[in-house]
Coordinates of C-alpha atoms in Angstrom, one line a residue:
Chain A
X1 CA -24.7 27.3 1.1
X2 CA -23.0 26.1 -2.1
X3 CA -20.6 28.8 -3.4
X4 CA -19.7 29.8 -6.7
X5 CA -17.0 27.4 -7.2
X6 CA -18.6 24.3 -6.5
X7 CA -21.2 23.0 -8.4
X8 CA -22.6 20.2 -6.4
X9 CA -23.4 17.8 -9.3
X10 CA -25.3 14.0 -9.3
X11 CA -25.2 11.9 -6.3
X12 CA -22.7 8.9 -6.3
X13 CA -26.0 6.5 -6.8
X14 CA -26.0 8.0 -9.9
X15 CA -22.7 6.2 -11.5
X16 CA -24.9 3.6 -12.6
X17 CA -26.8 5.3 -15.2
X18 CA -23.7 6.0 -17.1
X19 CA -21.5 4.5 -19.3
X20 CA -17.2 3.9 -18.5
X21 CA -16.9 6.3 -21.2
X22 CA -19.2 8.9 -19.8
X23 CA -17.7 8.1 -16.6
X24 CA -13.9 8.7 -17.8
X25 CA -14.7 11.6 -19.0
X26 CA -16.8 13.1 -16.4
X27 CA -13.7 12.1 -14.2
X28 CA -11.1 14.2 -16.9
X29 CA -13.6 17.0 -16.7
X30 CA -13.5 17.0 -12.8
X31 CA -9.3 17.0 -12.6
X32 CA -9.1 19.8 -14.8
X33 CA -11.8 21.6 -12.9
X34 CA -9.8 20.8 -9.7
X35 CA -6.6 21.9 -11.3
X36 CA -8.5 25.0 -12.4
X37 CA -9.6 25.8 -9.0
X38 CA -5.9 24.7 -6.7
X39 CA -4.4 26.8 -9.8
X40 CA -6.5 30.3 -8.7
X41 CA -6.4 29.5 -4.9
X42 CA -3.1 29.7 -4.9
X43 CA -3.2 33.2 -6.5
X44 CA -5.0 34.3 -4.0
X45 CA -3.4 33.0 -0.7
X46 CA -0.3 34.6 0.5
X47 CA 0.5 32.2 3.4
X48 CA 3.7 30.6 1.5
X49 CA 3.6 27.0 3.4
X50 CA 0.0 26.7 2.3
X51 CA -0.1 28.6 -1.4
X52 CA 2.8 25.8 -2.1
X53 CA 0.9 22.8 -0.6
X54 CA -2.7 24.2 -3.3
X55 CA 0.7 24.6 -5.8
X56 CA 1.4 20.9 -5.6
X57 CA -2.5 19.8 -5.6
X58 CA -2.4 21.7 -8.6
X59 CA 0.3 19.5 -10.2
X60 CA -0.9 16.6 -8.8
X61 CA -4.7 16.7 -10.8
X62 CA -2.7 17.3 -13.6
X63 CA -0.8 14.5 -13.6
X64 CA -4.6 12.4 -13.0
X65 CA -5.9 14.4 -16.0
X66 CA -2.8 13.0 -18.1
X67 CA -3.0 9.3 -16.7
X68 CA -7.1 9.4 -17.1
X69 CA -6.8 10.8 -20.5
X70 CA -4.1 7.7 -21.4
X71 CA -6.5 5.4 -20.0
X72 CA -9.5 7.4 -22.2
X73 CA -7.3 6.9 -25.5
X74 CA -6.1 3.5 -24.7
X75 CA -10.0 1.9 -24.1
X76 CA -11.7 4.0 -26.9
X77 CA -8.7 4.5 -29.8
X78 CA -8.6 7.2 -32.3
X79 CA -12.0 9.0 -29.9
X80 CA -11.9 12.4 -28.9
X81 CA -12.9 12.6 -25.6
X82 CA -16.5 13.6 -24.7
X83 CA -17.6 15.3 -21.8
X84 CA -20.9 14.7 -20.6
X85 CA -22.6 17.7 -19.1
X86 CA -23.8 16.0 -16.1
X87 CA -20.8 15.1 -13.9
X88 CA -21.2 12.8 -10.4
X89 CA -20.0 14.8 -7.5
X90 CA -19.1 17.8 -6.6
X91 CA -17.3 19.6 -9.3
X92 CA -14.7 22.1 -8.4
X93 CA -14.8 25.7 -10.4
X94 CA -12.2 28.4 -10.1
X95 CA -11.7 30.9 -7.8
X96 CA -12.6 34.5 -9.9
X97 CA -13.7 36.5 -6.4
X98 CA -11.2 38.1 -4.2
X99 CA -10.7 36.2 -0.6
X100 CA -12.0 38.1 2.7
X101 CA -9.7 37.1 5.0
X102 CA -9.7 33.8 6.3
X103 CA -13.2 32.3 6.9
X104 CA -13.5 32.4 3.3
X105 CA -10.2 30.1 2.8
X106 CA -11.7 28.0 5.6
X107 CA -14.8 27.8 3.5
X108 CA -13.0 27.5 -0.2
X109 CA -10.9 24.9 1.8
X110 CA -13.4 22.2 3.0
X111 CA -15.3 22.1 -0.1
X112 CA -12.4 21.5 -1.9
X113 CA -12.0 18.6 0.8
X114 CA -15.8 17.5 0.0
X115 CA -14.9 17.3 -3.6
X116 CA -11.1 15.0 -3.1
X117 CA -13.6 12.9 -0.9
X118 CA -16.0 12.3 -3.5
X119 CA -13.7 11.6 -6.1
X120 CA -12.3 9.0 -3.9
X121 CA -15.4 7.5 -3.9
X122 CA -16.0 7.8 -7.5
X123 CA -13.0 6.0 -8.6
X124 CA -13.2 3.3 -6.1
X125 CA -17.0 2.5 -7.7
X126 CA -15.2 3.3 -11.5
X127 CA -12.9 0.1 -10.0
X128 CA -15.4 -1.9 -9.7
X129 CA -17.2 -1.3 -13.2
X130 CA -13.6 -1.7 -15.2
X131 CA -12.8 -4.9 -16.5
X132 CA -9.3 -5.6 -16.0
X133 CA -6.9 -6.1 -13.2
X134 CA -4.3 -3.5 -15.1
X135 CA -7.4 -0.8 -15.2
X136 CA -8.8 -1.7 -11.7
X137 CA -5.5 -0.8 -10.3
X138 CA -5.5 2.9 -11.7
X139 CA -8.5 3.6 -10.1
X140 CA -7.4 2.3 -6.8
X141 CA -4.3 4.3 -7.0
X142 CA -6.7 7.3 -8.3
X143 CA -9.1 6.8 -5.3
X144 CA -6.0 6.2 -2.6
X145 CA -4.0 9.9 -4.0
X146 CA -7.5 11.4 -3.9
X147 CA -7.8 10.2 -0.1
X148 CA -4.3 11.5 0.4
X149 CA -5.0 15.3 -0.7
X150 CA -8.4 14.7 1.5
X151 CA -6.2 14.2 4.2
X152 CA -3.6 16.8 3.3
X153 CA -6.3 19.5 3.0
X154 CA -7.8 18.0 6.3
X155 CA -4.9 18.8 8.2
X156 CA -4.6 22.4 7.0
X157 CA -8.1 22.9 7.5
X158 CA -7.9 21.7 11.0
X159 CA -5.3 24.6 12.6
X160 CA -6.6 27.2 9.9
X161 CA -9.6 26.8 12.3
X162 CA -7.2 28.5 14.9
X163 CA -6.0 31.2 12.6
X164 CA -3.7 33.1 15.2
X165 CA -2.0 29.4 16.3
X166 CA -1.5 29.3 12.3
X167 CA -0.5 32.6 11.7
X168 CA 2.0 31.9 14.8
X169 CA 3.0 28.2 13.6
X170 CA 3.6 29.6 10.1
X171 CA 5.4 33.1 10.7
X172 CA 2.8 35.3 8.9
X173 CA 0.9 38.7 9.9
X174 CA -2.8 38.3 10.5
Chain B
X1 CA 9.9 -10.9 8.3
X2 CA 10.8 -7.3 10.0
X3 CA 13.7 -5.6 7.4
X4 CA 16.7 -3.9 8.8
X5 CA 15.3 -0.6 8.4
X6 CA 12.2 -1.4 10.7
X7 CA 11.7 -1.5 13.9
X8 CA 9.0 -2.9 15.1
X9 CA 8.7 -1.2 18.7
X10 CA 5.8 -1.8 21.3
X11 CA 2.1 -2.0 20.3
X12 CA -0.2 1.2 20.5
X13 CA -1.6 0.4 23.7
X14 CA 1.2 0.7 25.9
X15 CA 1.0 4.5 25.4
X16 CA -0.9 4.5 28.4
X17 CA 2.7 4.2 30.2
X18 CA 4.1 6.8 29.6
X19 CA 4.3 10.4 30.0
X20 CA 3.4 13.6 27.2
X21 CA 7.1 14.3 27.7
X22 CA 8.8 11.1 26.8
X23 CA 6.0 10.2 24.0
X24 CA 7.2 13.9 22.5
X25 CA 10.3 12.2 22.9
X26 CA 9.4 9.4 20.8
X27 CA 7.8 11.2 18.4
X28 CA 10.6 13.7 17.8
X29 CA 12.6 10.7 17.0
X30 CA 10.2 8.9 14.7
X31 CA 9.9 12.1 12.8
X32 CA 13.6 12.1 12.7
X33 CA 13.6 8.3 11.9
X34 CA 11.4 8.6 8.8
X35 CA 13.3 11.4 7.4
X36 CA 15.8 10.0 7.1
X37 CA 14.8 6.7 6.3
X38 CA 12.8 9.0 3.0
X39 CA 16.6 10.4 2.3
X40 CA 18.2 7.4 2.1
X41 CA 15.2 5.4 0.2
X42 CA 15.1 8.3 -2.0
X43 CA 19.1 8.0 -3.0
X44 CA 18.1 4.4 -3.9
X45 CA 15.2 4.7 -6.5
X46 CA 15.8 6.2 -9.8
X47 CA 12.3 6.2 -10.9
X48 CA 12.1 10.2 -11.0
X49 CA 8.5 10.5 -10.1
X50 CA 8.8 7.8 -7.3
X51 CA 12.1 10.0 -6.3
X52 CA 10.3 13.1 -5.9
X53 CA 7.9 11.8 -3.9
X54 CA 9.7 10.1 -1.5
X55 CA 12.0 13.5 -1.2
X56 CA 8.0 15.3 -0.5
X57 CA 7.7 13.2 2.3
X58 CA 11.2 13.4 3.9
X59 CA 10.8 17.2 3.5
X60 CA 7.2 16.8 6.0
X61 CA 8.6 15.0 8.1
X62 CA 11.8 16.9 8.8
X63 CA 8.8 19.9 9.1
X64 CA 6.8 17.9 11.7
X65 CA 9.7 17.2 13.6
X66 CA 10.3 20.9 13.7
X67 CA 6.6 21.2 14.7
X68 CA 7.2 18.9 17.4
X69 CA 10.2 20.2 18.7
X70 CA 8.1 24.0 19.1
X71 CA 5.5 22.2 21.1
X72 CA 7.9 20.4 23.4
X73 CA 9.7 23.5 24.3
X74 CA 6.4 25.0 24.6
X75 CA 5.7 22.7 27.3
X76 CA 8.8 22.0 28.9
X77 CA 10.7 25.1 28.6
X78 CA 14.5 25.8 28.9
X79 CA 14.3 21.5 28.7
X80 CA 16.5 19.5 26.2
X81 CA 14.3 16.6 24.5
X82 CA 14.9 14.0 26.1
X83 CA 14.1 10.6 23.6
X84 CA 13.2 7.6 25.4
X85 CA 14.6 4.5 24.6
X86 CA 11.3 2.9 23.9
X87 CA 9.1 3.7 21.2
X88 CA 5.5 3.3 20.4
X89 CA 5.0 1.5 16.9
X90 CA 7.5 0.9 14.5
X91 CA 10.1 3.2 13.8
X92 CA 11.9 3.5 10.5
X93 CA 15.7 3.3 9.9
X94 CA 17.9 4.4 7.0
X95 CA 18.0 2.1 4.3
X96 CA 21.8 1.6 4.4
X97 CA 21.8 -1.7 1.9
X98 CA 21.6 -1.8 -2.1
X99 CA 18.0 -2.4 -3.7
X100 CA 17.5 -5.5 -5.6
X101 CA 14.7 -5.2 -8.1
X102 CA 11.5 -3.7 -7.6
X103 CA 10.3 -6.8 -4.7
X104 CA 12.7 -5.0 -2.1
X105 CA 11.4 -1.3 -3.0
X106 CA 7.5 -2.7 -2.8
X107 CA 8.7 -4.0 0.8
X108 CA 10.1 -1.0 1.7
X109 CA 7.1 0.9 0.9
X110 CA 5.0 -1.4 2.6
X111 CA 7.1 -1.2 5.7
X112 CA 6.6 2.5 5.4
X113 CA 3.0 2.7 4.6
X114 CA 2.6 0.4 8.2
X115 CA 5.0 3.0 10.2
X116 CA 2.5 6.0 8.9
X117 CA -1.0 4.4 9.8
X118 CA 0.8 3.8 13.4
X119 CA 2.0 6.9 13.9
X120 CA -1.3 8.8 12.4
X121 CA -2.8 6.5 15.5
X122 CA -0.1 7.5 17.5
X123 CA -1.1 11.1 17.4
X124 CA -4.6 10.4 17.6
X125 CA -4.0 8.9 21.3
X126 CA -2.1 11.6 21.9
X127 CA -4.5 14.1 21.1
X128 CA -6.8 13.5 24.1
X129 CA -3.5 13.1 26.2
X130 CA -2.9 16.5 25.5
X131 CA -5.0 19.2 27.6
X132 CA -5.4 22.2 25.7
X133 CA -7.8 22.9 22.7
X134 CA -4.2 24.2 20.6
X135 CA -2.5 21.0 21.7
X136 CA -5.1 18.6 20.4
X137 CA -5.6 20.8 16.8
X138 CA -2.0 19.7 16.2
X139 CA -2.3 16.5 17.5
X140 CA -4.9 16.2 14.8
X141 CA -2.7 18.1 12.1
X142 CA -0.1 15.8 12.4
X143 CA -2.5 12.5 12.2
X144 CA -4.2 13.6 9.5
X145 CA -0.9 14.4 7.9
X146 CA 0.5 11.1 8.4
X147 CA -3.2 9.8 7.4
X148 CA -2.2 11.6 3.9
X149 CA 1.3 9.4 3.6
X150 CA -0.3 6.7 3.9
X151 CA -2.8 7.0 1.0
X152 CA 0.3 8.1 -1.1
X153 CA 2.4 5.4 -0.3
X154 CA -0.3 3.0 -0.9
X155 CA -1.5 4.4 -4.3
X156 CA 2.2 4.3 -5.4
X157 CA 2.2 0.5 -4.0
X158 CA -1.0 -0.2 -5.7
X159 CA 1.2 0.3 -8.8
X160 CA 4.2 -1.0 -8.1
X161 CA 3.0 -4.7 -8.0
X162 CA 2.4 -3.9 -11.4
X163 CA 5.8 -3.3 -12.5
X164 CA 5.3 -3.9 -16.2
X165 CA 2.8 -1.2 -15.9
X166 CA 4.1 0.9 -13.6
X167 CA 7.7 1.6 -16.1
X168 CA 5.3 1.9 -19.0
X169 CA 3.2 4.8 -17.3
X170 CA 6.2 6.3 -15.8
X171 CA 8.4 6.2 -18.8
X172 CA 11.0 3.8 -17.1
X173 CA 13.2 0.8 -18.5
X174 CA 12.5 -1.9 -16.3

């Protein structure tokens, strides 16, 4: 079941229909919804080595929303940029329920793994639709940090799997 | 050609040889290896992005050492580590010489991007070494972990043979 804070969007097939500029800003629409949703996790886990690690995802997707929206502005000048209401991929929303212990993080946790795995995806096919070498190496480096929080989150979600080893390895109360 | 601060160490297969308590060993030291090899890298760049990052990873590492160092006493109780001199994979040393340009810094990165994959594999063998159901979750924690280096190293690579770029997006003077 899809929860509230993913809205499971077009399939990756789908890339094709659209246009770079669609595409770039489907992609600034996606960090800032990822931001969004690491930004309210965080609020709402109180296991300090893991609401500092959604902290830094936070950060990180902000610093992609800044680089993407340099990239937006440098390709189409003087544009505002427009967000298509369709968006490829999962689509990460923010977290506006209150957490029930931790099956709910475990859940919250791999669809936010779902979404950094798509978005991997999506910039690696984005590489192969942008012209030149200067623009196809931001989208490898986009798709190569996305894989890295996939990983990140991976590991977490792993021994969060085993919440009293966790709860052990990290010093907190159940 | 293998830098100073490398060591390239046997190939992934011999693993086989030896026992969970020297490949602990090894592992303890590799952790303690990269760390420090992060420090000293990290006193060498004054890119303050790159900085930051490379002081991240030195700070996981230093915690996956501790990590290992819990399971090892865990196992071999009232027993100091003992660290073999062998070591699976290459094994990172502080940078102890003076950076010339960014061609010895994209080396270095390189060099570290190839000691992560290998140790991420490491781990991976190691988890079905290990017996227990805990054991192998953190044999899979610290993979994945090192899986997650990796694809931030190499998106930081990615730009770095770009230099011209790279100091533009960063802000930096070349």
């Amino acid at each position: 079941m899809t929860p509230p804070e993913l809205d499971e969007g077009l399939p990756l097939e789908k890339i094709k229909e659209f246009s770079i500029e669609e595409l770039l800003g489907m992609a600034i629409k996606a960090e800032i919804g990822a931001r969004r949703f690491y930004e309210s996790l965080a609020e709402r886990v109180d296991i300090t080595e893991l609401k500092e690690k959604i902290e830094w995802l936070a950060g990180e997707e902000k610093k992609h929303e800044e680089l993407l929206r340099k990239i937006y502005s440098n390709m189409f000048p003087d544009k505002e940029v427009v967000f298509p209401k369709e968006h490829i991929g999962p689509e990460l929303q923010p977290v506006a329920r209150k957490l029930h212990g931790v099956q709910d993080l475990i859940d919250l946790i791999r669809w936010a793994m779902k979404a950094e795995e798509i978005a991997a995806k999506f910039y690696a096919e984005l590489e192969g639709m942008v012209e030149s070498e200067e623009r196809k190496r931001l989208m490898r480096y986009l798709s190569d940090m996305e894989w890295g929080h996939y990983y990140n989150l991976k590991a977490e979600y792993e021994l969060l799997l085993d919440w009293e080893m966790y709860s052990h390895m990290m010093n907190v109360g159940p």
